[in-house]
XYZ file of C-alpha atoms in Angstrom:
463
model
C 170.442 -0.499 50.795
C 173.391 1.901 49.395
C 170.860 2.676 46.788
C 168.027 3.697 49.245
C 170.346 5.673 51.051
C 170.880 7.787 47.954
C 167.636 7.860 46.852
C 166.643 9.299 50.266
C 169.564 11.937 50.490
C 168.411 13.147 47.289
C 164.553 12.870 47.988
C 164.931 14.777 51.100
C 167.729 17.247 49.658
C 165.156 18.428 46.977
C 162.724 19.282 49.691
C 164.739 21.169 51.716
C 166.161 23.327 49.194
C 162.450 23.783 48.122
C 161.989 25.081 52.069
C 164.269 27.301 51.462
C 163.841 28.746 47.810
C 160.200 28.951 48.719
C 159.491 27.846 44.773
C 160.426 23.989 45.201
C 157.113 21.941 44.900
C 157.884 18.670 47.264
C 154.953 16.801 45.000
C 154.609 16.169 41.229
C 151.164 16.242 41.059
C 150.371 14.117 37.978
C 152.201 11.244 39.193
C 148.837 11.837 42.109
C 147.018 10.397 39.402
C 147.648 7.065 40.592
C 147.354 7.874 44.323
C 144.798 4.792 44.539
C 146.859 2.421 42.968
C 148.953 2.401 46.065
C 146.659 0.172 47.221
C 147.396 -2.466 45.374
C 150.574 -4.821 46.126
C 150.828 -6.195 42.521
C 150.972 -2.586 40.674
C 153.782 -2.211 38.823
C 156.870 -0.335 39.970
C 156.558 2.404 36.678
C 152.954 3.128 37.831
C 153.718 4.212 41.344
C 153.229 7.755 42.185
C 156.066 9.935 43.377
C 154.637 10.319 46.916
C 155.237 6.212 46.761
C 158.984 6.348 45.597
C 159.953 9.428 48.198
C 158.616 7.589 50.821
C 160.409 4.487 49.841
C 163.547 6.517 50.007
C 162.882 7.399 53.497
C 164.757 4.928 55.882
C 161.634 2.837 57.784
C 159.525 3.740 54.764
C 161.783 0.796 53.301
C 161.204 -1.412 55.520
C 157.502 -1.041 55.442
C 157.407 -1.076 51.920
C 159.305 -4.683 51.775
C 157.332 -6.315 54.739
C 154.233 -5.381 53.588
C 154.879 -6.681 50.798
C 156.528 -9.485 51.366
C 153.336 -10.494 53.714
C 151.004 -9.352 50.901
C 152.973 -11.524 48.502
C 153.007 -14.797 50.720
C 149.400 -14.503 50.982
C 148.679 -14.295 47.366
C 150.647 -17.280 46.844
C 148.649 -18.590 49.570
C 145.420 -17.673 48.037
C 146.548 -18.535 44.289
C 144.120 -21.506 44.073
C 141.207 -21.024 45.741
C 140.898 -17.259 45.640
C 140.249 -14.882 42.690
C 142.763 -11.988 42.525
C 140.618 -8.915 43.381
C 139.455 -5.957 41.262
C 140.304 -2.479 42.510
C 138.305 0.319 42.773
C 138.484 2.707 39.743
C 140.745 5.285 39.557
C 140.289 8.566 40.128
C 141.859 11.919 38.344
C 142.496 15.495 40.070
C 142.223 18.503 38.408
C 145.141 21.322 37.687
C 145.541 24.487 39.474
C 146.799 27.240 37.317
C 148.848 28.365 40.381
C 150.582 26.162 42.436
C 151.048 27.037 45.779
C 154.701 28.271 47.474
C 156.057 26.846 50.487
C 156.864 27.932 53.603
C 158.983 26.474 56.481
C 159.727 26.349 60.035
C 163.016 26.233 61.019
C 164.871 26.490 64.528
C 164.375 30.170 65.339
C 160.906 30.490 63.895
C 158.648 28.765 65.313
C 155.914 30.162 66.727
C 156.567 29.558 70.428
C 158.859 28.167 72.922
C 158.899 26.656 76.024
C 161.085 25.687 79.064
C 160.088 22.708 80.785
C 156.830 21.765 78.614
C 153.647 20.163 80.252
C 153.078 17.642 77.728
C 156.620 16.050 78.530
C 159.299 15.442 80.474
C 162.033 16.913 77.871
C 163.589 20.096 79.236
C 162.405 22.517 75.616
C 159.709 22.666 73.556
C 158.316 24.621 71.149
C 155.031 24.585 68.357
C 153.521 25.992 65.893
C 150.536 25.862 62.939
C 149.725 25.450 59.396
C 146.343 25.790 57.753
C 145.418 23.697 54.605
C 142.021 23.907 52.424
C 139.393 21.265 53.005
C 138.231 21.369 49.849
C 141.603 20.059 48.768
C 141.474 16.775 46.846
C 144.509 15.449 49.129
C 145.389 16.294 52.229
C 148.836 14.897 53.649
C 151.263 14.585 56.367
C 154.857 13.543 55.864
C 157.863 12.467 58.000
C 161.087 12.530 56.630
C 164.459 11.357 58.290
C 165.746 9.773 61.690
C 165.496 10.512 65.090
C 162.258 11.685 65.296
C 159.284 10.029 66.824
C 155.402 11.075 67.850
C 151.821 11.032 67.941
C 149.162 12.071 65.485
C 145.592 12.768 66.573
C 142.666 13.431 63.983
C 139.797 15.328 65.587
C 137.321 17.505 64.418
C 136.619 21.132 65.493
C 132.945 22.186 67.093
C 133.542 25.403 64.447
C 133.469 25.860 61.014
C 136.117 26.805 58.848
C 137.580 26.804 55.202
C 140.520 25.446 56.518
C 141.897 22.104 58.123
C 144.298 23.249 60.812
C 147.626 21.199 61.683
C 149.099 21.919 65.062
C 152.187 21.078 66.091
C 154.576 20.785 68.907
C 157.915 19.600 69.352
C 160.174 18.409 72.499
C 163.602 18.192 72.999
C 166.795 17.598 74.898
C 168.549 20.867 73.698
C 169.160 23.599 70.979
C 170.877 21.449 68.688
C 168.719 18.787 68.205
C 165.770 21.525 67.115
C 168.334 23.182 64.503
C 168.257 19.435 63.233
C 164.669 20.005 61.829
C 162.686 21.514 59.517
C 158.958 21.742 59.233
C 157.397 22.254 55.602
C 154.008 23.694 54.227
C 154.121 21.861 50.747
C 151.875 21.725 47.827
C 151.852 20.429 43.925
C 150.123 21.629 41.438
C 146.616 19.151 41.724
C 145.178 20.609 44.687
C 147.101 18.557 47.294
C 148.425 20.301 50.390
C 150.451 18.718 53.481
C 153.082 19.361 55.969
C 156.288 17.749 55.982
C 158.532 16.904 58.632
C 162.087 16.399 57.711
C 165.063 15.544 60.188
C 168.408 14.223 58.939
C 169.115 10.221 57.844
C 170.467 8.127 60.068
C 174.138 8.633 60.916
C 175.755 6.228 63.857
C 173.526 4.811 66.506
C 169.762 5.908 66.846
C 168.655 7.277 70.558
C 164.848 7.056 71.416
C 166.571 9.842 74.210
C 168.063 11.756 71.769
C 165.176 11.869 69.436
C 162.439 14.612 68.573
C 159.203 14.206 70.198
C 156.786 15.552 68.375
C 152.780 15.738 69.004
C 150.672 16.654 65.538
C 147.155 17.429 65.414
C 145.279 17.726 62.567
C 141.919 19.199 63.076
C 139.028 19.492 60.794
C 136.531 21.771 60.587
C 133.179 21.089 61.546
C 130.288 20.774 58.923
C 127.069 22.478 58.102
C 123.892 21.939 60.132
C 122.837 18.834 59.256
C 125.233 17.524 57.053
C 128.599 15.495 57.127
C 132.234 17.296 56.258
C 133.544 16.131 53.051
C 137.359 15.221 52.685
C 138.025 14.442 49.394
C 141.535 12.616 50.407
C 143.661 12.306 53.725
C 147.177 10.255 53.634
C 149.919 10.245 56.738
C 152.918 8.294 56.311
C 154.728 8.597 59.479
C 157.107 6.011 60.955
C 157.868 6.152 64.750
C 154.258 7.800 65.400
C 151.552 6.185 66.532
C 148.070 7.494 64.886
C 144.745 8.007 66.347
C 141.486 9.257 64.836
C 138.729 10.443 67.432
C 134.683 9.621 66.421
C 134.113 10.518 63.008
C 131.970 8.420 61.260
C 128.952 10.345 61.518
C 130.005 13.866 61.041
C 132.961 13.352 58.787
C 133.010 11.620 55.534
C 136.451 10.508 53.607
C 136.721 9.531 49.645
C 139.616 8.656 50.701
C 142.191 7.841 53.508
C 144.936 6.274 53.782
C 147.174 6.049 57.074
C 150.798 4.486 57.112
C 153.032 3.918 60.068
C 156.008 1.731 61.506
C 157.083 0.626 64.761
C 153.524 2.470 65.858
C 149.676 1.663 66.635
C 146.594 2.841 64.653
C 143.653 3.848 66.897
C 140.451 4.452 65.402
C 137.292 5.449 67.541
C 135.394 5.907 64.453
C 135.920 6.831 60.363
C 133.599 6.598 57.433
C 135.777 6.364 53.812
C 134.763 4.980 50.507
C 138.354 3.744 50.507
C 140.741 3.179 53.453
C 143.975 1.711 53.678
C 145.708 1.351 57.706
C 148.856 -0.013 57.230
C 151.381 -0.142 60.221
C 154.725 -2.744 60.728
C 155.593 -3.302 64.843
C 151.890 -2.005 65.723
C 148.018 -3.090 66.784
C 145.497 -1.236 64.217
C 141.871 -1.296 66.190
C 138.803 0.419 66.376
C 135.799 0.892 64.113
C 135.658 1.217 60.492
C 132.986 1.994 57.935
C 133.251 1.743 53.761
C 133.158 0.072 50.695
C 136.630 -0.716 50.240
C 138.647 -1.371 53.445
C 142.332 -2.448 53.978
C 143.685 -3.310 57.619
C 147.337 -4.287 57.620
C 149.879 -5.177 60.310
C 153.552 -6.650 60.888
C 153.867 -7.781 64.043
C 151.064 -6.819 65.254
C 147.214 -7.027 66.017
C 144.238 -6.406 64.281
C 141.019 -5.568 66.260
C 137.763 -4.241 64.284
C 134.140 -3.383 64.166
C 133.657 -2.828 60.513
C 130.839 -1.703 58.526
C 130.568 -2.924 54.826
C 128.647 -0.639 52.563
C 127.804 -1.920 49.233
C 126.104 0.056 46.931
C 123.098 -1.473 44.462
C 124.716 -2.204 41.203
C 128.053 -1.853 41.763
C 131.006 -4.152 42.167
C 131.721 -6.113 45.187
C 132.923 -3.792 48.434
C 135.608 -5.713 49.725
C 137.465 -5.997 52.666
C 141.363 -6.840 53.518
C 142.450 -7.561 57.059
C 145.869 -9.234 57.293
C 148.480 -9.504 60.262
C 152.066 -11.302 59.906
C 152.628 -12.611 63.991
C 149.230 -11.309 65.340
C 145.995 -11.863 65.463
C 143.162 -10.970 63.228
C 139.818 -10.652 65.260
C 136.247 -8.725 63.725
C 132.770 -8.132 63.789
C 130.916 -7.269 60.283
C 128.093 -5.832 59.429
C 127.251 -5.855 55.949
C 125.012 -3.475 54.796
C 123.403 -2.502 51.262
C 121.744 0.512 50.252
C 118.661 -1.435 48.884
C 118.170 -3.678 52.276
C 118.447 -6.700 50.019
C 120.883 -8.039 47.647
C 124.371 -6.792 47.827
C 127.605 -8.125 47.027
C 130.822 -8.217 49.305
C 134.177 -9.703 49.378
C 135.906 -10.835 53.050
C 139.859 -11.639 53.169
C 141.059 -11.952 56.521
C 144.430 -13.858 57.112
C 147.438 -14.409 59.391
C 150.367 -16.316 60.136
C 151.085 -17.104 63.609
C 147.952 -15.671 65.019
C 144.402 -16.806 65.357
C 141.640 -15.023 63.150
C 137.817 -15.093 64.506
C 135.162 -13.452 62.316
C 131.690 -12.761 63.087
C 129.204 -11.405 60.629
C 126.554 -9.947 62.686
C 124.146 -9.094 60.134
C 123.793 -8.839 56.019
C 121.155 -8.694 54.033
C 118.511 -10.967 52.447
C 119.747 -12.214 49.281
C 123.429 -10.909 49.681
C 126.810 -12.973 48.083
C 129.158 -13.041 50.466
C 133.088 -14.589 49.367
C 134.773 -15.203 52.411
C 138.169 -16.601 53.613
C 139.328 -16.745 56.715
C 142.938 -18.002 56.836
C 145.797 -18.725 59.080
C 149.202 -20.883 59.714
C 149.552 -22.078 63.572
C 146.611 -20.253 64.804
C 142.678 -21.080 65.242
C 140.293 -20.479 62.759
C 136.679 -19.128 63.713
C 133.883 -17.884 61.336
C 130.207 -17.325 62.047
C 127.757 -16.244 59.423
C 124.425 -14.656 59.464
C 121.020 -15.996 59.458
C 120.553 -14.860 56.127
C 123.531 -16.555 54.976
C 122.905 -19.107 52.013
C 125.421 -20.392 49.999
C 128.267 -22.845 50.375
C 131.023 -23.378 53.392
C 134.403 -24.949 53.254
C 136.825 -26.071 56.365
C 140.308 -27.523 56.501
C 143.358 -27.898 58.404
C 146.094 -30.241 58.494
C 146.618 -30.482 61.904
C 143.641 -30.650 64.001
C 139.869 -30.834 63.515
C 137.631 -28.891 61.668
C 134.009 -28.157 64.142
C 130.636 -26.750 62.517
C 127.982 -25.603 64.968
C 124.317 -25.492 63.627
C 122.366 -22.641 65.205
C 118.760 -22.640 65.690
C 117.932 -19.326 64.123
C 114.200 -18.051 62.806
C 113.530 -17.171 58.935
C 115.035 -13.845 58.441
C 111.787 -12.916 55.876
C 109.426 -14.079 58.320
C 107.736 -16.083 55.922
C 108.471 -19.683 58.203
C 110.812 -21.425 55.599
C 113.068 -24.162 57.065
C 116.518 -23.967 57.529
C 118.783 -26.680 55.116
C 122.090 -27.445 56.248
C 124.205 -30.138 54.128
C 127.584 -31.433 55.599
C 130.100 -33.498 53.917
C 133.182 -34.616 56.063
C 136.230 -36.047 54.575
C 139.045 -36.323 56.762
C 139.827 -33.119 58.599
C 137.754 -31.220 55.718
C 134.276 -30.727 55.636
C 132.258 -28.602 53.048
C 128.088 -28.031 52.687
C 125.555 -25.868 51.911
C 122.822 -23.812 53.796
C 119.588 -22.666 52.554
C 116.108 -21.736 53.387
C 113.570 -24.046 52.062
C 110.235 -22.966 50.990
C 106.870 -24.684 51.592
C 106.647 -25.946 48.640
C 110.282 -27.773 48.831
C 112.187 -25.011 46.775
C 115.208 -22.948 47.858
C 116.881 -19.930 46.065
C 120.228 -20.586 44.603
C 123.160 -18.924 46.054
C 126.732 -18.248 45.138
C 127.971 -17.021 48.377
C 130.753 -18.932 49.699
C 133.066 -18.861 52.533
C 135.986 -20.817 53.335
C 137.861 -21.336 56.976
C 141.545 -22.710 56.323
C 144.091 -23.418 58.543
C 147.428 -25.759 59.179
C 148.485 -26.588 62.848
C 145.215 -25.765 64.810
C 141.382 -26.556 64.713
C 138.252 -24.557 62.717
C 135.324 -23.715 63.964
C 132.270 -22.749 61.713
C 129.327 -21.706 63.219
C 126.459 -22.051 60.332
């Protein structure tokens, strides 16, 4: 820990002198490069990006870092025989700017304005102000930095348009001297990446939630053209103490990437459309609806509730999808959907320890592999597949009894095939097949396969 303490001292001592020189870029963009890789648990440490190792620095960004990993790591060990390690998506270079940008900061007596008793809370002082970053950049990003601060971020979306994403924000507190304590930064490296940083000094002596900053951040995008979707190239928050919510998005905003990281706060999503999203939070719910082709929902010690669409695209890898909770509950609906109505290929991890996970796949199409596993220690299993579903199923637990329901669906083609289903039961396992049987007595083969495992509680599979 004495070596994450300096590491953040000199992490956040770099920035501020960079608020204050005006000529200090707070990120290196070519270690950017490898913003995606974040994503990945295994990576190695030389391969993070410097975004990763600041943050790490940066108290509860520690402890994040290790129990998410530490969960991510149990589970692989978890999945080491009966799951494939998963391929990533590719990776993904930003250009240079000849010119990066300057910063500019907010300190104690400039911001823009301030208020005595402030409507939005019961502190005695407030005051707020703005920053304006280009949506066209390739990453967008908002940072927190220090101790004793604490808030909210909302992502909405503005009924105007604009060449600019605005970032609005306002601060409460119990007095003068906890506002000198912070410092509000406009930063930007040299790969088109723009953010705002919020910095407050490390922990020293006991932390007060009453003695704390309060601040409320909005980040609002612009709205598109008639008839088409906003683009965001990239959008990352790492912000312990806040909680994050993003309004309705999916249809009039569309992300390459975004990736949202809290602690010891929830992650509320009424709606977002990505090709790749991470939502990672530790002492929080994540919930709401998501929509992309490579998803990641993450929790310590807390819940995970989603609607999620699956978009695979013809000819390309697998989309996959990663929803994992350490002491909660995992709990989804899926739709998986391909761009050529048949075929399709998708990959389903959902898994917990101490909490139940129940997954329903409401719809996929004809002719789709699915590779499922639904896992969990002291908690119920529950899995439900499609109509179209063919392939094979597997069910265990040590403790308890494994249940599979046969519905009585109708031929998804329409052409009046009959529904196959084999069971095998061996003890509390049982594994089988479903398929669709022609009238001449042939099926299609299938390699989907999905797999319901758990230790101290029952599994239901509804086929």
């Amino acid at each position: 820990m004495a070596q994450a303490s300096d590491h953040y001292h000199h992490a956040c001592s770099n920035l501020e002198k960079g608020c204050e020189s005006q000529n200090q870029p707070f990120l290196e963009g070519q270690d950017l490069y490898h913003a995606q890789q974040r994503l990945a648990p295994h990576w190695q440490e030389s391969n993070r990006p410097t975004i990763k190792k600041i943050l790490v620095a940066c108290g509860k960004g520690l402890v994040l870092g290790l129990a998410l990993s530490a969960l991510l790591h149990s589970w692989r060990l978890f999945h080491k025989h009966t799951r494939a390690r998963p391929s990533l998506p590719p990776k993904v270079a930003f250009p240079v700017p000849e010119d990066p940008p300057q910063l500019q900061c907010v300190h104690s007596q400039n911001w823009t304005d301030y208020f005595d008793q402030p409507t939005w809370s019961t502190e005695p002082y407030g005051a707020a102000t703005s920053f304006s970053l280009p949506v066209d950049a390739d990453l967008l990003y908002l940072l927190s930095c220090g101790t004793n601060q604490l808030g909210n971020l909302k992502i909405t979306q503005s009924n105007k348009e604009s060449d600019v994403v605005d970032v609005d924000i306002r601060v409460a507190y119990q007095s003068e001297d906890f506002l000198d304590s912070a410092t509000v930064c406009l930063t930007g490296g040299g790969e088109n990446e723009y953010g705002v940083s919020i910095l407050t000094p490390p922990h020293r002596g006991h932390w007060s939630h009453r003695l704390s900053l309060h601040f409320d951040m909005e980040l609002v995008l612009p709205a598109a053209k008639e008839g088409s979707a906003l683009g965001i190239k990239g959008l990352a928050t790492h912000l312990p103490a806040y909680s994050q919510g993003v309004t309705d998005l999916s249809e009039t905003v569309s992300f390459g990437r975004i990736l949202l990281a809290s602690a010891d706060g929830r992650i509320t999503v009424d709606s977002v459309a990505a090709g790749l999203g991470s939502f990672k939070t530790v002492n929080g719910d994540i919930s709401g609806h998501f929509e992309g082709e490579f998803l990641k929902l993450v929790t310590v010690n807390g819940n995970v509730d989603a609607t999620v669409t699956l978009l695979n695209h013809e000819g390309t890898r697998p989309s996959k999808l990663m929803m994992r909770s350490a002491n909660g509950h995992v709990a989804s609906e899926i739709a998986l959907i391909s761009d050529a109505n048949a075929g399709g290929k998708f990959d389903v991890d959902a898994t917990s320890t101490n909490g139940f996970v129940d997954l329903a796949f409401t719809e996929s199409p004809v002719g789709s592999v699915l590779k499922a596993v639904a896992a969990t220690t002291n908690g119920e299993v529950k899995v439900a597949v499609p109509s179209t579903f063919e392939g094979s199923y597997f069910g265990s637990t040590l403790v308890g009894k494994v249940f599979v329901m046969e519905r009585d669906v109708e031929d998804p083609e329409g052409k009046g095939r009959r529904r196959e289903i084999v069971k095998n039961r061996l003890g509390n396992r049982v594994e089988g097949t479903v398929y669709w049987v022609e009238s001449d007595g042939s099926h299609e083969e299938n390699e989907s396969l999905v797999k319901a495992i758990t230790t101290t509680s029952s599994v239901n599979l509804v086929i």
